[in-house]
Amino acid sequence: DAGITQSPRHKVTETGTPVTLRCHQTENHRYMYWYRQDPGHGLRLIHYSYGVKDTDKGEVSDGYSVSRSKTEDFLLTLESATSSQTSVYFCATAFGGETQYFGPGTRLLVL
Amino acid sequence: DQQVKQNSPSLSVQEGRISILNCDYTNSMFDYFLWYKKYPAEGPTFLISISSIKDKNEDGRFTVFLNKSAKHLSLHIVPSQPGDSAVYFCAGPQGGKLIFGQGTELSVKP
C-alpha cells in the first residue's frame, strides 16, 4: 500500500466555519485525489491534482478548494462548512493516474 | 450522466457459494476497469482489474468478466467467505481520474 495518511480522522464542526483536511503521502505519487463517500452515491470526486500546484475540479467541487504546494501534501478546504458537507472524505494517490491507493478516510460532521 | 453503474445496492450470499457483482458502463472508451473493495471505517483497496482487450481476468477466488458488446462487467467470487463481506466498487479510467459506480454491499452469511 502507498503510505497515505489523512488528518484529522474525525472532526465535528459548526455550520459556517472553515475546515481543512490534510492528505500526506510518502510514495512520491504524481496524482492525488479527494473524494467524498455518501450512501447511494458511491465515491464522488471533489478535486484532483496532477502535480505540484496543478489542480482541477471533479464532479462535486462546489464549496471546496484544494492546494498542493508539495508533492506529498494535498489539502482540502471547506470554505464555509454546511450540513450537506457532512460525509466521509477519502484521499487517494496514483503514480500515473491509473490504479489509485486510498487513505483511511476522515469522518466530518457539520452541525 | 452516470458512466459507470452498479444497479444492485446489496447482495446476500451463503458462505461457500458464488457471489456475482455486476457493473454496467456507457463509455466505450474505457481502456480498462478496476474493482475496489471497502470495509467499514477503512479506505477502498484495489482488488482486481481487467484490460478492455480481454474478456476475463482471474486472481485466486476472484474473476472479472468483461462483455464489451453488452458494456457489462461482473466480479465473481468463488467460494465466498464471510471475510468477503464489504462494499465493492467498479471503476473506469478517464483522463487521469477514475469514474466509480455507486457500490454493491456484499454480505456473506456463515
GROMACS .gro file of C-alpha atoms in nm:
model
  221
    1ASP     CA    1   0.000   0.000   0.000
    2ALA     CA    2   0.105   0.358  -0.064
    3GLY     CA    3   0.185   0.537   0.259
    4ILE     CA    4  -0.116   0.764   0.279
    5THR     CA    5  -0.231   0.934   0.594
    6GLN     CA    6  -0.523   1.167   0.649
    7SER     CA    7  -0.571   1.414   0.929
    8PRO     CA    8  -0.780   1.459   1.122
    9ARG     CA    9  -0.952   1.122   1.118
   10HIS     CA   10  -1.265   1.262   1.280
   11LYS     CA   11  -1.393   1.615   1.306
   12VAL     CA   12  -1.707   1.785   1.432
   13THR     CA   13  -1.757   2.145   1.331
   14GLU     CA   14  -2.028   2.407   1.308
   15THR     CA   15  -2.201   2.543   1.003
   16GLY     CA   16  -2.018   2.839   0.854
   17THR     CA   17  -1.673   2.757   0.986
   18PRO     CA   18  -1.379   2.680   0.756
   19VAL     CA   19  -1.234   2.332   0.771
   20THR     CA   20  -0.910   2.197   0.625
   21LEU     CA   21  -0.839   1.829   0.574
   22ARG     CA   22  -0.487   1.710   0.506
   23CYS     CA   23  -0.363   1.421   0.296
   24HIS     CA   24   0.001   1.318   0.321
   25GLN     CA   25   0.175   1.057   0.106
   26THR     CA   26   0.525   0.913   0.116
   27GLU     CA   27   0.523   0.737  -0.222
   28ASN     CA   28   0.613   1.034  -0.443
   29HIS     CA   29   0.299   0.973  -0.650
   30ARG     CA   30   0.223   1.242  -0.901
   31TYR     CA   31  -0.157   1.226  -0.881
   32MET     CA   32  -0.365   1.298  -0.572
   33TYR     CA   33  -0.741   1.300  -0.534
   34TRP     CA   34  -1.012   1.396  -0.286
   35TYR     CA   35  -1.339   1.203  -0.280
   36ARG     CA   36  -1.645   1.203  -0.065
   37GLN     CA   37  -1.849   0.894   0.006
   38ASP     CA   38  -2.219   0.919   0.075
   39PRO     CA   39  -2.488   0.649   0.087
   40GLY     CA   40  -2.632   0.582  -0.258
   41HIS     CA   41  -2.366   0.789  -0.433
   42GLY     CA   42  -2.054   0.581  -0.407
   43LEU     CA   43  -1.728   0.771  -0.438
   44ARG     CA   44  -1.755   1.114  -0.592
   45LEU     CA   45  -1.451   1.313  -0.698
   46ILE     CA   46  -1.419   1.658  -0.544
   47HIS     CA   47  -1.085   1.781  -0.676
   48TYR     CA   48  -0.767   1.625  -0.800
   49SER     CA   49  -0.407   1.720  -0.862
   50TYR     CA   50  -0.173   1.607  -1.139
   51GLY     CA   51   0.134   1.777  -0.999
   52VAL     CA   52   0.255   2.044  -0.760
   53LYS     CA   53   0.032   2.349  -0.799
   54ASP     CA   54  -0.167   2.172  -1.074
   55THR     CA   55  -0.523   2.101  -0.969
   56ASP     CA   56  -0.859   2.057  -1.134
   57LYS     CA   57  -1.222   2.021  -1.036
   58GLY     CA   58  -1.414   1.699  -1.003
   59GLU     CA   59  -1.787   1.639  -1.022
   60VAL     CA   60  -1.876   1.784  -0.678
   61SER     CA   61  -1.632   2.073  -0.633
   62ASP     CA   62  -1.872   2.349  -0.524
   63GLY     CA   63  -1.788   2.472  -0.175
   64TYR     CA   64  -1.444   2.311  -0.176
   65SER     CA   65  -1.096   2.429  -0.264
   66VAL     CA   66  -0.763   2.250  -0.271
   67SER     CA   67  -0.395   2.329  -0.263
   68ARG     CA   68  -0.083   2.132  -0.338
   69SER     CA   69   0.240   2.315  -0.261
   70LYS     CA   70   0.445   1.997  -0.216
   71THR     CA   71   0.433   1.657  -0.385
   72GLU     CA   72   0.349   1.486  -0.059
   73ASP     CA   73   0.066   1.705   0.068
   74PHE     CA   74  -0.280   1.775  -0.072
   75LEU     CA   75  -0.513   1.996   0.132
   76LEU     CA   76  -0.890   2.011   0.101
   77THR     CA   77  -1.062   2.321   0.241
   78LEU     CA   78  -1.431   2.365   0.304
   79GLU     CA   79  -1.454   2.740   0.284
   80SER     CA   80  -1.773   2.767   0.490
   81ALA     CA   81  -1.894   2.428   0.605
   82THR     CA   82  -2.257   2.333   0.550
   83SER     CA   83  -2.456   2.036   0.679
   84SER     CA   84  -2.461   1.891   0.326
   85GLN     CA   85  -2.085   1.851   0.354
   86THR     CA   86  -2.121   1.602   0.636
   87SER     CA   87  -1.957   1.298   0.482
   88VAL     CA   88  -1.661   1.064   0.481
   89TYR     CA   89  -1.370   1.208   0.286
   90PHE     CA   90  -1.107   0.993   0.122
   91CYS     CA   91  -0.776   1.092  -0.023
   92ALA     CA   92  -0.616   0.878  -0.294
   93THR     CA   93  -0.290   0.880  -0.485
   94ALA     CA   94  -0.170   0.729  -0.811
   95PHE     CA   95   0.168   0.710  -0.978
   96GLY     CA   96   0.046   0.761  -1.333
   97GLY     CA   97  -0.327   0.818  -1.299
   98GLU     CA   98  -0.428   0.453  -1.315
   99THR     CA   99  -0.463   0.237  -1.003
  100GLN     CA  100  -0.539   0.460  -0.708
  101TYR     CA  101  -0.445   0.393  -0.347
  102PHE     CA  102  -0.670   0.528  -0.078
  103GLY     CA  103  -0.613   0.671   0.265
  104PRO     CA  104  -0.812   0.565   0.572
  105GLY     CA  105  -1.068   0.844   0.546
  106THR     CA  106  -1.186   1.141   0.754
  107ARG     CA  107  -1.533   1.148   0.907
  108LEU     CA  108  -1.666   1.503   0.909
  109LEU     CA  109  -1.982   1.608   1.088
  110VAL     CA  110  -2.112   1.958   1.030
  111LEU     CA  111  -2.368   2.066   1.289
  112ASP     CA  112  -2.492   1.114  -1.671
  113GLN     CA  113  -2.355   0.814  -1.488
  114GLN     CA  114  -2.093   0.642  -1.695
  115VAL     CA  115  -2.049   0.351  -1.453
  116LYS     CA  116  -2.349   0.197  -1.280
  117GLN     CA  117  -2.394  -0.069  -1.019
  118ASN     CA  118  -2.766  -0.128  -1.006
  119SER     CA  119  -2.772  -0.363  -0.709
  120PRO     CA  120  -2.706  -0.178  -0.382
  121SER     CA  121  -2.680  -0.502  -0.187
  122LEU     CA  122  -2.629  -0.876  -0.227
  123SER     CA  123  -2.654  -1.157   0.028
  124VAL     CA  124  -2.486  -1.492  -0.033
  125GLN     CA  125  -2.430  -1.807   0.168
  126GLU     CA  126  -2.073  -1.896   0.262
  127GLY     CA  127  -1.917  -2.130   0.007
  128ARG     CA  128  -2.146  -2.023  -0.277
  129ILE     CA  129  -2.066  -1.792  -0.566
  130SER     CA  130  -2.106  -1.415  -0.539
  131ILE     CA  131  -2.166  -1.225  -0.862
  132LEU     CA  132  -2.141  -0.847  -0.857
  133ASN     CA  133  -2.243  -0.659  -1.168
  134CYS     CA  134  -2.141  -0.332  -1.327
  135ASP     CA  135  -2.263  -0.157  -1.643
  136TYR     CA  136  -2.094   0.125  -1.828
  137THR     CA  137  -2.181   0.364  -2.108
  138ASN     CA  138  -1.837   0.490  -2.213
  139SER     CA  139  -1.684   0.263  -2.477
  140MET     CA  140  -1.351   0.448  -2.445
  141PHE     CA  141  -1.255   0.294  -2.110
  142ASP     CA  142  -0.920   0.117  -2.157
  143TYR     CA  143  -0.958  -0.098  -1.850
  144PHE     CA  144  -1.174  -0.146  -1.546
  145LEU     CA  145  -1.094  -0.188  -1.180
  146TRP     CA  146  -1.271  -0.335  -0.882
  147TYR     CA  147  -1.219  -0.200  -0.532
  148LYS     CA  148  -1.323  -0.349  -0.202
  149LYS     CA  149  -1.411  -0.140   0.101
  150TYR     CA  150  -1.454  -0.247   0.461
  151PRO     CA  151  -1.635  -0.020   0.710
  152ALA     CA  152  -1.417   0.257   0.856
  153GLU     CA  153  -1.138   0.185   0.605
  154GLY     CA  154  -1.039   0.325   0.268
  155PRO     CA  155  -1.111   0.129  -0.051
  156THR     CA  156  -0.842  -0.116  -0.161
  157PHE     CA  157  -0.768  -0.227  -0.513
  158LEU     CA  158  -0.887  -0.582  -0.581
  159ILE     CA  159  -0.855  -0.675  -0.948
  160SER     CA  160  -0.855  -0.513  -1.291
  161ILE     CA  161  -0.922  -0.612  -1.650
  162SER     CA  162  -0.799  -0.463  -1.974
  163SER     CA  163  -1.060  -0.379  -2.235
  164ILE     CA  164  -0.882  -0.614  -2.479
  165LYS     CA  165  -0.951  -0.914  -2.256
  166ASP     CA  166  -1.274  -1.080  -2.159
  167LYS     CA  167  -1.157  -1.248  -1.840
  168ASN     CA  168  -0.903  -1.198  -1.565
  169GLU     CA  169  -0.860  -1.431  -1.272
  170ASP     CA  170  -0.681  -1.390  -0.941
  171GLY     CA  171  -0.737  -1.668  -0.694
  172ARG     CA  172  -1.101  -1.672  -0.589
  173PHE     CA  173  -1.174  -1.356  -0.783
  174THR     CA  174  -1.256  -1.347  -1.154
  175VAL     CA  175  -1.371  -1.048  -1.355
  176PHE     CA  176  -1.556  -1.096  -1.682
  177LEU     CA  177  -1.596  -0.826  -1.945
  178ASN     CA  178  -1.866  -0.829  -2.212
  179LYS     CA  179  -1.788  -0.534  -2.436
  180SER     CA  180  -2.087  -0.576  -2.664
  181ALA     CA  181  -2.318  -0.552  -2.363
  182LYS     CA  182  -2.099  -0.291  -2.188
  183HIS     CA  183  -2.114  -0.507  -1.881
  184LEU     CA  184  -1.861  -0.647  -1.639
  185SER     CA  185  -1.902  -0.877  -1.346
  186LEU     CA  186  -1.692  -0.986  -1.050
  187HIS     CA  187  -1.723  -1.348  -0.943
  188ILE     CA  188  -1.607  -1.463  -0.601
  189VAL     CA  189  -1.583  -1.839  -0.559
  190PRO     CA  190  -1.614  -1.969  -0.294
  191SER     CA  191  -1.749  -1.675  -0.096
  192GLN     CA  192  -1.621  -1.631   0.258
  193PRO     CA  193  -1.754  -1.421   0.548
  194GLY     CA  194  -1.441  -1.204   0.521
  195ASP     CA  195  -1.555  -1.103   0.171
  196SER     CA  196  -1.840  -0.905   0.327
  197ALA     CA  197  -1.769  -0.549   0.214
  198VAL     CA  198  -1.875  -0.284  -0.035
  199TYR     CA  199  -1.744  -0.342  -0.387
  200PHE     CA  200  -1.695  -0.062  -0.637
  201CYS     CA  201  -1.624  -0.092  -1.007
  202ALA     CA  202  -1.446   0.194  -1.183
  203GLY     CA  203  -1.329   0.304  -1.525
  204PRO     CA  204  -1.045   0.548  -1.600
  205GLN     CA  205  -1.096   0.881  -1.770
  206GLY     CA  206  -0.829   1.146  -1.815
  207GLY     CA  207  -0.622   1.063  -1.507
  208LYS     CA  208  -0.934   1.010  -1.299
  209LEU     CA  209  -1.148   0.711  -1.205
  210ILE     CA  210  -1.523   0.707  -1.253
  211PHE     CA  211  -1.678   0.490  -0.981
  212GLY     CA  212  -2.007   0.309  -0.963
  213GLN     CA  213  -2.232   0.351  -0.660
  214GLY     CA  214  -2.109   0.031  -0.499
  215THR     CA  215  -2.268  -0.301  -0.402
  216GLU     CA  216  -2.267  -0.417  -0.043
  217LEU     CA  217  -2.195  -0.790  -0.025
  218SER     CA  218  -2.293  -0.986   0.282
  219VAL     CA  219  -2.168  -1.343   0.309
  220LYS     CA  220  -2.361  -1.542   0.568
  221PRO     CA  221  -2.192  -1.830   0.757
   0.00000   0.00000   0.00000
